Structure formats: structure tokens, C-alpha cells
């Protein structure tokens, strides 16, 4: 796959000239068990040196997954059963109007099960299915031991409530409402450049790690190839890699 990366490389030249660094992280959703797709995800992570925050569906997660994943993965909590509880409107498992008691039960089951599977390797970040979460449920996250929430698009606040940090994703290569293959590579590069320009010019929060969002179970060859190139290009820029299990940069 031939991707024209020159706009991104030029933007990174502007970052270097300004003495700026970009915090970067990677999130991949819907893991439940070892697969060949997970192997390929690991291969890209290892070759580019970018750790993957693996959003695991607790209800369906297997012991085999816990035994399989290497240190390049950071397991995080992806809902409970990835089930839609909205009676109308867009899908959400923990969306507007969700009964608080039912939500508490699911959240408690979720973090308990993944702590049992992953132990200290589990990072207490909550990733709501479909990237939708009712902010009225934020106190439950803090009460149950979560310290971060991750959805999609630039965050509105670094800490939506005391003790909970918002760390979102911003670039999704999948054309979900169309082919379910790769969004135009040219458009993805342009989107990334626009996000970087907004940060460089102080219009968006550059303290929030820029997040790349993938779904390894549904990738085709184009999505894999773009992701490999994207991560390598980003690594060649003035970036710091973020891992939530250590809350550290490298």
C-alpha cells in the first residue's frame, strides 16, 4: 500500500521547530481470546515499539487470553458484556438512562473478573462499548477503583471528576458506516495532520495522549498495512509513548 505521508512529515517538522512533543497511545477494542489477528497486532506493536492498550470484554474473556498476552499489551476494561441497553437512539451499554444499580453490578463484575484474570497487569481504565458513557455514572467508576475513562474524539476536560482522567482516542482507520474497510488513507493522514495542527496552535489539549483506535478482529489487509505504516511514521516523529499501567511516558 502506497501512502503519501509528506503532509504528516511536514507537520512534524513544524513540531520540532517549535520544540514540541506529541504524547501518543494505542487502544484496540473487543479482545476475548487468542487469535491470529491478536498475533498480528502484537507483531506490529513489537516492530514499532508502541504498546497496545487491549480493551477486553470481561464477560467473555478467557483464561487463555490472560495467559497469552505479552508485555506489549496493557489490558483495560471494555464494558461488561458489550451489550446494548439503549431502548432508542445510538447503541450504548452504559449510556443515558441506564439504571444505576444495574450499571454498578456490571461495572463491579467487570473489574473483578479482569483483576482475577490479569492481576496487577490490569490497568484500571474503563472503555465503554461504542465509546458512549453517561457522565452520571462517573462516581461509580471512582468508587470501584477505576482511574480513567476512554472514549473517542478530543476530551472536553482532563478530569471529568476528581480521580478520573479522560484519555480518549482520536484516529480510527475503519470506515464503519461504509465498506468497513480502510477509510481513505489520504483522509486519515489529513485528519491526523489537522489534529496535530490544532494541538500545535493551542486549540486542543496536547497533554492528552493522541489515541489511535483499532479493532483487530475485523481488520483486512489494508487496515493492517496502514496501521503498520501509521505507527512507524508516528514513531519517527517527536513523540512520547504513553502506557496507562505505569502512567508513564517513554
mmCIF file of C-alpha atoms in Angstrom:
data_model
loop_
_atom_site.group_PDB
_atom_site.id
_atom_site.type_symbol
_atom_site.label_atom_id
_atom_site.label_comp_id
_atom_site.label_asym_id
_atom_site.label_seq_id
_atom_site.Cartn_x
_atom_site.Cartn_y
_atom_site.Cartn_z
ATOM 1 C CA UNK A 1 0.000 0.000 0.000
ATOM 2 C CA UNK A 2 1.388 3.382 -1.056
ATOM 3 C CA UNK A 3 0.515 6.138 1.406
ATOM 4 C CA UNK A 4 1.676 9.721 0.926
ATOM 5 C CA UNK A 5 2.986 10.708 4.343
ATOM 6 C CA UNK A 6 4.552 14.021 3.314
ATOM 7 C CA UNK A 7 1.849 16.215 4.966
ATOM 8 C CA UNK A 8 2.418 14.442 8.301
ATOM 9 C CA UNK A 9 6.190 14.646 7.974
ATOM 10 C CA UNK A 10 5.941 18.359 7.221
ATOM 11 C CA UNK A 11 3.735 18.903 10.267
ATOM 12 C CA UNK A 12 6.259 17.079 12.426
ATOM 13 C CA UNK A 13 8.950 19.433 11.123
ATOM 14 C CA UNK A 14 6.833 22.274 12.498
ATOM 15 C CA UNK A 15 6.627 20.476 15.849
ATOM 16 C CA UNK A 16 10.384 20.041 16.021
ATOM 17 C CA UNK A 17 10.950 23.678 15.109
ATOM 18 C CA UNK A 18 8.607 24.684 17.942
ATOM 19 C CA UNK A 19 10.309 22.317 20.391
ATOM 20 C CA UNK A 20 7.099 20.326 20.918
ATOM 21 C CA UNK A 21 6.500 16.645 21.668
ATOM 22 C CA UNK A 22 3.340 14.670 20.954
ATOM 23 C CA UNK A 23 2.078 12.202 23.577
ATOM 24 C CA UNK A 24 0.858 9.066 21.761
ATOM 25 C CA UNK A 25 -1.025 5.923 22.707
ATOM 26 C CA UNK A 26 -2.775 2.991 21.035
ATOM 27 C CA UNK A 27 -6.070 1.337 22.027
ATOM 28 C CA UNK A 28 -7.536 -1.804 20.463
ATOM 29 C CA UNK A 29 -11.045 -2.998 21.344
ATOM 30 C CA UNK A 30 -13.055 -6.212 21.765
ATOM 31 C CA UNK A 31 -10.449 -8.802 22.779
ATOM 32 C CA UNK A 32 -11.729 -12.016 24.346
ATOM 33 C CA UNK A 33 -9.332 -14.802 23.312
ATOM 34 C CA UNK A 34 -6.086 -15.518 21.455
ATOM 35 C CA UNK A 35 -6.432 -15.310 17.676
ATOM 36 C CA UNK A 36 -4.193 -14.956 14.647
ATOM 37 C CA UNK A 37 -5.357 -11.324 14.461
ATOM 38 C CA UNK A 38 -4.101 -10.765 18.004
ATOM 39 C CA UNK A 39 -0.774 -12.261 16.937
ATOM 40 C CA UNK A 40 -0.541 -9.762 14.093
ATOM 41 C CA UNK A 41 -1.441 -6.897 16.435
ATOM 42 C CA UNK A 42 1.374 -7.986 18.716
ATOM 43 C CA UNK A 43 3.786 -8.161 15.782
ATOM 44 C CA UNK A 44 3.085 -4.543 14.804
ATOM 45 C CA UNK A 45 3.385 -3.430 18.413
ATOM 46 C CA UNK A 46 6.743 -5.146 18.779
ATOM 47 C CA UNK A 47 8.135 -3.896 15.461
ATOM 48 C CA UNK A 48 7.149 -0.273 16.107
ATOM 49 C CA UNK A 49 7.695 -0.271 19.858
ATOM 50 C CA UNK A 50 4.194 1.097 20.555
ATOM 51 C CA UNK A 51 2.325 -0.715 23.371
ATOM 52 C CA UNK A 52 -1.316 -1.620 22.786
ATOM 53 C CA UNK A 53 -3.962 -0.932 25.419
ATOM 54 C CA UNK A 54 -6.111 -4.001 24.861
ATOM 55 C CA UNK A 55 -9.755 -3.348 25.741
ATOM 56 C CA UNK A 56 -11.020 -6.733 26.945
ATOM 57 C CA UNK A 57 -14.715 -7.688 27.190
ATOM 58 C CA UNK A 58 -14.859 -9.098 30.753
ATOM 59 C CA UNK A 59 -17.875 -11.394 30.449
ATOM 60 C CA UNK A 60 -16.385 -13.330 27.546
ATOM 61 C CA UNK A 61 -12.666 -13.061 28.284
ATOM 62 C CA UNK A 62 -10.838 -16.382 28.540
ATOM 63 C CA UNK A 63 -8.043 -17.620 30.739
ATOM 64 C CA UNK A 64 -6.204 -18.416 27.516
ATOM 65 C CA UNK A 65 -6.137 -14.701 26.661
ATOM 66 C CA UNK A 66 -4.707 -13.828 30.062
ATOM 67 C CA UNK A 67 -2.030 -16.496 29.666
ATOM 68 C CA UNK A 68 -1.227 -15.426 26.106
ATOM 69 C CA UNK A 69 -0.722 -11.669 26.086
ATOM 70 C CA UNK A 70 2.809 -10.348 26.357
ATOM 71 C CA UNK A 71 4.196 -7.205 27.943
ATOM 72 C CA UNK A 72 3.485 -5.152 24.810
ATOM 73 C CA UNK A 73 -0.206 -5.315 25.782
ATOM 74 C CA UNK A 74 -1.843 -3.294 28.568
ATOM 75 C CA UNK A 75 -5.227 -4.906 29.417
ATOM 76 C CA UNK A 76 -8.058 -2.473 30.215
ATOM 77 C CA UNK A 77 -11.784 -2.941 30.908
ATOM 78 C CA UNK A 78 -14.201 -2.854 27.934
ATOM 79 C CA UNK A 79 -17.702 -2.694 29.381
ATOM 80 C CA UNK A 80 -19.088 -5.908 30.843
ATOM 81 C CA UNK A 81 -20.714 -7.913 28.039
ATOM 82 C CA UNK A 82 -20.649 -5.370 25.184
ATOM 83 C CA UNK A 83 -24.470 -5.406 25.234
ATOM 84 C CA UNK A 84 -26.726 -2.569 24.090
ATOM 85 C CA UNK A 85 -29.051 -1.316 26.843
ATOM 86 C CA UNK A 86 -30.475 1.679 24.997
ATOM 87 C CA UNK A 87 -34.167 1.370 24.161
ATOM 88 C CA UNK A 88 -33.816 4.014 21.467
ATOM 89 C CA UNK A 89 -31.104 6.019 19.812
ATOM 90 C CA UNK A 90 -27.466 5.056 19.388
ATOM 91 C CA UNK A 91 -26.134 1.890 20.975
ATOM 92 C CA UNK A 92 -24.596 2.054 24.440
ATOM 93 C CA UNK A 93 -24.006 -0.336 27.315
ATOM 94 C CA UNK A 94 -23.563 2.438 29.875
ATOM 95 C CA UNK A 95 -25.468 5.216 28.194
ATOM 96 C CA UNK A 96 -28.018 7.786 29.256
ATOM 97 C CA UNK A 97 -30.793 6.439 31.431
ATOM 98 C CA UNK A 98 -29.040 3.187 32.433
ATOM 99 C CA UNK A 99 -30.304 2.020 35.817
ATOM 100 C CA UNK A 100 -27.626 2.919 38.363
ATOM 101 C CA UNK A 101 -27.918 -0.318 40.337
ATOM 102 C CA UNK A 102 -27.653 -2.448 37.200
ATOM 103 C CA UNK A 103 -24.725 -0.361 35.986
ATOM 104 C CA UNK A 104 -22.964 -0.755 39.339
ATOM 105 C CA UNK A 105 -23.416 -4.523 39.247
ATOM 106 C CA UNK A 106 -21.992 -4.768 35.731
ATOM 107 C CA UNK A 107 -19.059 -2.462 36.460
ATOM 108 C CA UNK A 108 -18.202 -4.359 39.631
ATOM 109 C CA UNK A 109 -18.367 -7.704 37.820
ATOM 110 C CA UNK A 110 -16.214 -6.291 35.028
ATOM 111 C CA UNK A 111 -13.294 -5.055 37.088
ATOM 112 C CA UNK A 112 -13.429 -8.034 39.451
ATOM 113 C CA UNK A 113 -13.293 -10.574 36.625
ATOM 114 C CA UNK A 114 -10.421 -8.888 34.812
ATOM 115 C CA UNK A 115 -8.459 -8.447 38.037
ATOM 116 C CA UNK A 116 -8.889 -12.172 38.574
ATOM 117 C CA UNK A 117 -7.622 -12.906 35.060
ATOM 118 C CA UNK A 118 -4.839 -10.331 34.754
ATOM 119 C CA UNK A 119 -3.922 -9.429 38.319
ATOM 120 C CA UNK A 120 -1.595 -6.457 38.618
ATOM 121 C CA UNK A 121 -1.246 -6.263 34.838
ATOM 122 C CA UNK A 122 -4.755 -4.790 34.566
ATOM 123 C CA UNK A 123 -4.796 -1.022 34.148
ATOM 124 C CA UNK A 124 -7.941 0.446 35.798
ATOM 125 C CA UNK A 125 -9.146 2.283 32.698
ATOM 126 C CA UNK A 126 -12.773 1.940 31.597
ATOM 127 C CA UNK A 127 -13.578 1.802 27.880
ATOM 128 C CA UNK A 128 -17.355 1.902 27.304
ATOM 129 C CA UNK A 129 -18.607 -0.059 24.287
ATOM 130 C CA UNK A 130 -19.454 2.191 21.346
ATOM 131 C CA UNK A 131 -17.485 4.956 23.147
ATOM 132 C CA UNK A 132 -20.626 6.192 24.904
ATOM 133 C CA UNK A 133 -20.868 6.739 28.648
ATOM 134 C CA UNK A 134 -23.353 8.576 30.854
ATOM 135 C CA UNK A 135 -21.353 11.031 32.963
ATOM 136 C CA UNK A 136 -23.854 10.476 35.788
ATOM 137 C CA UNK A 137 -22.133 7.110 36.255
ATOM 138 C CA UNK A 138 -18.679 8.623 36.800
ATOM 139 C CA UNK A 139 -18.900 8.363 40.624
ATOM 140 C CA UNK A 140 -19.371 4.597 40.227
ATOM 141 C CA UNK A 141 -16.105 4.331 38.305
ATOM 142 C CA UNK A 142 -14.187 6.098 41.057
ATOM 143 C CA UNK A 143 -15.916 4.093 43.779
ATOM 144 C CA UNK A 144 -14.991 0.775 42.123
ATOM 145 C CA UNK A 145 -11.346 1.630 41.607
ATOM 146 C CA UNK A 146 -11.188 2.909 38.056
ATOM 147 C CA UNK A 147 -8.953 5.913 37.474
ATOM 148 C CA UNK A 148 -9.536 6.654 33.775
ATOM 149 C CA UNK A 149 -12.239 6.763 31.130
ATOM 150 C CA UNK A 150 -11.554 6.438 27.401
ATOM 151 C CA UNK A 151 -13.986 7.259 24.595
ATOM 152 C CA UNK A 152 -13.497 8.948 21.193
ATOM 153 C CA UNK A 153 -12.693 12.491 19.994
ATOM 154 C CA UNK A 154 -10.734 15.200 21.852
ATOM 155 C CA UNK A 155 -11.653 15.364 25.524
ATOM 156 C CA UNK A 156 -13.620 18.263 26.936
ATOM 157 C CA UNK A 157 -11.945 18.028 30.343
ATOM 158 C CA UNK A 158 -8.780 16.325 31.540
ATOM 159 C CA UNK A 159 -10.518 15.188 34.732
ATOM 160 C CA UNK A 160 -14.311 14.959 34.353
ATOM 161 C CA UNK A 161 -14.481 14.194 38.058
ATOM 162 C CA UNK A 162 -11.930 14.003 40.833
ATOM 163 C CA UNK A 163 -9.828 10.880 40.426
ATOM 164 C CA UNK A 164 -10.951 10.042 36.892
ATOM 165 C CA UNK A 165 -8.744 11.106 33.970
ATOM 166 C CA UNK A 166 -10.159 11.251 30.441
ATOM 167 C CA UNK A 167 -7.808 9.746 27.839
ATOM 168 C CA UNK A 168 -9.583 9.438 24.510
ATOM 169 C CA UNK A 169 -8.811 8.084 21.077
ATOM 170 C CA UNK A 170 -8.823 10.331 18.013
ATOM 171 C CA UNK A 171 -7.975 8.418 14.820
ATOM 172 C CA UNK A 172 -9.989 5.363 13.717
ATOM 173 C CA UNK A 173 -8.938 3.794 10.387
ATOM 174 C CA UNK A 174 -12.141 1.791 9.836
ATOM 175 C CA UNK A 175 -14.964 3.076 7.599
ATOM 176 C CA UNK A 176 -17.704 1.722 9.883
ATOM 177 C CA UNK A 177 -20.677 3.253 8.079
ATOM 178 C CA UNK A 178 -19.490 2.232 4.636
ATOM 179 C CA UNK A 179 -17.186 -0.514 3.401
ATOM 180 C CA UNK A 180 -15.947 -1.472 6.899
ATOM 181 C CA UNK A 181 -12.527 -1.478 5.289
ATOM 182 C CA UNK A 182 -9.978 1.328 5.426
ATOM 183 C CA UNK A 183 -11.023 4.959 5.403
ATOM 184 C CA UNK A 184 -9.213 6.724 2.557
ATOM 185 C CA UNK A 185 -5.546 6.812 3.563
ATOM 186 C CA UNK A 186 -5.323 10.377 2.267
ATOM 187 C CA UNK A 187 -8.215 11.370 4.538
ATOM 188 C CA UNK A 188 -6.650 9.659 7.544
ATOM 189 C CA UNK A 189 -3.376 11.474 7.026
ATOM 190 C CA UNK A 190 -5.230 14.780 6.625
ATOM 191 C CA UNK A 191 -7.274 14.089 9.779
ATOM 192 C CA UNK A 192 -4.131 13.352 11.766
ATOM 193 C CA UNK A 193 -2.403 16.485 10.491
ATOM 194 C CA UNK A 194 -5.441 18.596 11.425
ATOM 195 C CA UNK A 195 -5.402 17.166 14.947
ATOM 196 C CA UNK A 196 -1.690 17.894 15.286
ATOM 197 C CA UNK A 197 -2.090 21.425 13.949
ATOM 198 C CA UNK A 198 -4.845 22.123 16.476
ATOM 199 C CA UNK A 199 -2.558 20.978 19.281
ATOM 200 C CA UNK A 200 0.456 22.893 17.983
ATOM 201 C CA UNK A 201 -1.583 26.081 17.781
ATOM 202 C CA UNK A 202 -3.014 25.636 21.278
ATOM 203 C CA UNK A 203 -6.564 24.940 20.122
ATOM 204 C CA UNK A 204 -6.646 21.440 21.644
ATOM 205 C CA UNK A 205 -5.123 19.857 24.734
ATOM 206 C CA UNK A 206 -1.690 18.434 23.916
ATOM 207 C CA UNK A 207 -1.440 16.965 27.406
ATOM 208 C CA UNK A 208 -3.944 14.310 26.300
ATOM 209 C CA UNK A 209 -2.183 11.444 24.527
ATOM 210 C CA UNK A 210 -3.255 11.256 20.886
ATOM 211 C CA UNK A 211 -5.017 7.916 20.530
ATOM 212 C CA UNK A 212 -5.081 5.505 17.601
ATOM 213 C CA UNK A 213 -8.116 3.189 17.807
ATOM 214 C CA UNK A 214 -8.189 -0.255 16.194
ATOM 215 C CA UNK A 215 -10.353 -3.388 16.301
ATOM 216 C CA UNK A 216 -8.049 -6.289 15.454
ATOM 217 C CA UNK A 217 -10.828 -8.846 14.948
ATOM 218 C CA UNK A 218 -12.261 -7.055 11.896
ATOM 219 C CA UNK A 219 -9.119 -5.799 10.154
ATOM 220 C CA UNK A 220 -8.491 -6.556 6.500
ATOM 221 C CA UNK A 221 -5.131 -6.314 4.728
ATOM 222 C CA UNK A 222 -5.454 -2.575 4.034
ATOM 223 C CA UNK A 223 -6.208 -1.735 7.671
ATOM 224 C CA UNK A 224 -3.277 -3.826 8.864
ATOM 225 C CA UNK A 225 -0.915 -2.291 6.322
ATOM 226 C CA UNK A 226 -1.995 1.259 7.097
ATOM 227 C CA UNK A 227 -1.703 0.664 10.840
ATOM 228 C CA UNK A 228 1.833 -0.645 10.461
ATOM 229 C CA UNK A 229 2.866 2.382 8.421
ATOM 230 C CA UNK A 230 0.976 4.835 10.636
ATOM 231 C CA UNK A 231 2.679 3.657 13.802
ATOM 232 C CA UNK A 232 6.097 3.734 12.178
ATOM 233 C CA UNK A 233 5.530 7.257 10.865
ATOM 234 C CA UNK A 234 4.341 8.429 14.262
ATOM 235 C CA UNK A 235 7.356 6.842 15.955
ATOM 236 C CA UNK A 236 9.613 8.749 13.567
ATOM 237 C CA UNK A 237 8.088 11.997 14.820
ATOM 238 C CA UNK A 238 8.761 13.878 18.065
ATOM 239 C CA UNK A 239 6.551 11.619 20.192
ATOM 240 C CA UNK A 240 6.396 10.248 23.730
ATOM 241 C CA UNK A 241 4.649 6.902 24.178
ATOM 242 C CA UNK A 242 2.054 6.565 26.938
ATOM 243 C CA UNK A 243 1.282 3.428 28.993
ATOM 244 C CA UNK A 244 -1.579 3.636 31.443
ATOM 245 C CA UNK A 245 -0.383 0.765 33.619
ATOM 246 C CA UNK A 246 2.591 2.887 34.641
ATOM 247 C CA UNK A 247 1.040 6.278 33.787
ATOM 248 C CA UNK A 248 4.398 6.961 32.230
ATOM 249 C CA UNK A 249 5.922 8.215 29.002
ATOM 250 C CA UNK A 250 8.876 6.937 27.027
#
